[in-house]
One Martini backbone bead per residue (centre of mass of N, CA, C, O) as a GRO file, in nm:
protein
   88
    1UNK     BB    1   0.648  -0.622   1.049
    2UNK     BB    2   0.924  -0.818   1.000
    3UNK     BB    3   1.230  -0.861   1.154
    4UNK     BB    4   1.531  -1.019   1.092
    5UNK     BB    5   1.671  -0.947   1.399
    6UNK     BB    6   1.378  -0.987   1.511
    7UNK     BB    7   1.109  -1.166   1.684
    8UNK     BB    8   0.907  -0.949   1.616
    9UNK     BB    9   0.768  -0.646   1.568
   10UNK     BB   10   0.738  -0.368   1.325
   11UNK     BB   11   0.638  -0.041   1.377
   12UNK     BB   12   0.537   0.188   1.108
   13UNK     BB   13   0.576   0.534   1.014
   14UNK     BB   14   0.480   0.657   0.695
   15UNK     BB   15   0.564   0.923   0.474
   16UNK     BB   16   0.575   1.243   0.321
   17UNK     BB   17   0.725   1.470   0.177
   18UNK     BB   18   0.742   1.753  -0.036
   19UNK     BB   19   0.854   1.529  -0.280
   20UNK     BB   20   0.721   1.237  -0.230
   21UNK     BB   21   0.896   1.104  -0.028
   22UNK     BB   22   0.977   0.885   0.188
   23UNK     BB   23   0.908   0.907   0.548
   24UNK     BB   24   1.034   0.827   0.854
   25UNK     BB   25   0.860   0.886   1.185
   26UNK     BB   26   0.820   0.583   1.301
   27UNK     BB   27   0.937   0.321   1.553
   28UNK     BB   28   0.838  -0.008   1.671
   29UNK     BB   29   0.933  -0.262   1.908
   30UNK     BB   30   0.741  -0.563   1.923
   31UNK     BB   31   0.655  -0.873   2.007
   32UNK     BB   32   0.339  -0.815   1.888
   33UNK     BB   33   0.056  -0.782   1.684
   34UNK     BB   34  -0.144  -0.603   1.900
   35UNK     BB   35  -0.366  -0.412   2.029
   36UNK     BB   36  -0.192  -0.297   2.254
   37UNK     BB   37   0.055  -0.210   2.078
   38UNK     BB   38  -0.090  -0.039   1.866
   39UNK     BB   39  -0.226   0.164   2.086
   40UNK     BB   40   0.043   0.258   2.207
   41UNK     BB   41   0.175   0.372   1.952
   42UNK     BB   42  -0.073   0.579   1.886
   43UNK     BB   43  -0.056   0.718   2.162
   44UNK     BB   44   0.234   0.837   2.141
   45UNK     BB   45   0.199   0.996   1.883
   46UNK     BB   46  -0.030   1.188   2.000
   47UNK     BB   47   0.118   1.277   2.249
   48UNK     BB   48   0.361   1.423   2.053
   49UNK     BB   49   0.184   1.561   1.808
   50UNK     BB   50   0.074   1.376   1.592
   51UNK     BB   51  -0.153   1.410   1.309
   52UNK     BB   52  -0.360   1.143   1.265
   53UNK     BB   53  -0.635   1.321   1.235
   54UNK     BB   54  -0.544   1.464   0.939
   55UNK     BB   55  -0.450   1.182   0.821
   56UNK     BB   56  -0.408   0.921   0.653
   57UNK     BB   57  -0.437   0.562   0.719
   58UNK     BB   58  -0.256   0.275   0.632
   59UNK     BB   59  -0.366  -0.054   0.625
   60UNK     BB   60  -0.362  -0.421   0.592
   61UNK     BB   61  -0.623  -0.571   0.746
   62UNK     BB   62  -0.499  -0.814   0.945
   63UNK     BB   63  -0.453  -0.659   1.199
   64UNK     BB   64  -0.462  -0.443   1.484
   65UNK     BB   65  -0.451  -0.145   1.374
   66UNK     BB   66  -0.738  -0.090   1.283
   67UNK     BB   67  -0.852  -0.140   1.571
   68UNK     BB   68  -0.706   0.091   1.706
   69UNK     BB   69  -0.804   0.315   1.536
   70UNK     BB   70  -1.109   0.281   1.629
   71UNK     BB   71  -1.057   0.313   1.931
   72UNK     BB   72  -0.907   0.611   1.865
   73UNK     BB   73  -1.069   0.774   1.643
   74UNK     BB   74  -0.943   0.744   1.359
   75UNK     BB   75  -1.091   0.878   1.067
   76UNK     BB   76  -0.844   0.795   0.821
   77UNK     BB   77  -0.898   0.476   0.728
   78UNK     BB   78  -0.707   0.247   0.512
   79UNK     BB   79  -0.670   0.026   0.265
   80UNK     BB   80  -0.442  -0.173   0.112
   81UNK     BB   81  -0.431  -0.261  -0.196
   82UNK     BB   82  -0.242  -0.490  -0.209
   83UNK     BB   83  -0.371  -0.659   0.017
   84UNK     BB   84  -0.645  -0.688  -0.129
   85UNK     BB   85  -0.536  -0.842  -0.374
   86UNK     BB   86  -0.405  -1.088  -0.209
   87UNK     BB   87  -0.679  -1.183  -0.083
   88UNK     BB   88  -0.834  -1.277  -0.354
   0.00000   0.00000   0.00000
């Protein structure tokens, strides 16, 4: 996700609370969406106890986040339906 006042990329982890409302869990500002930066982001989440391996992770399919999930063996990675439709 590009940020309006930052020239790099914003990596965002959004989940849902008990009322199924969106809840932001983590944000990282990185110079670019690369495999290195996405892996770093996911490793920090795992190191701090976030249960990435227990819940589905939805990715846009265009960037390095899906590849980083594969490298770290995150089991439930899914493609965003909106991005799939946009690419058709």
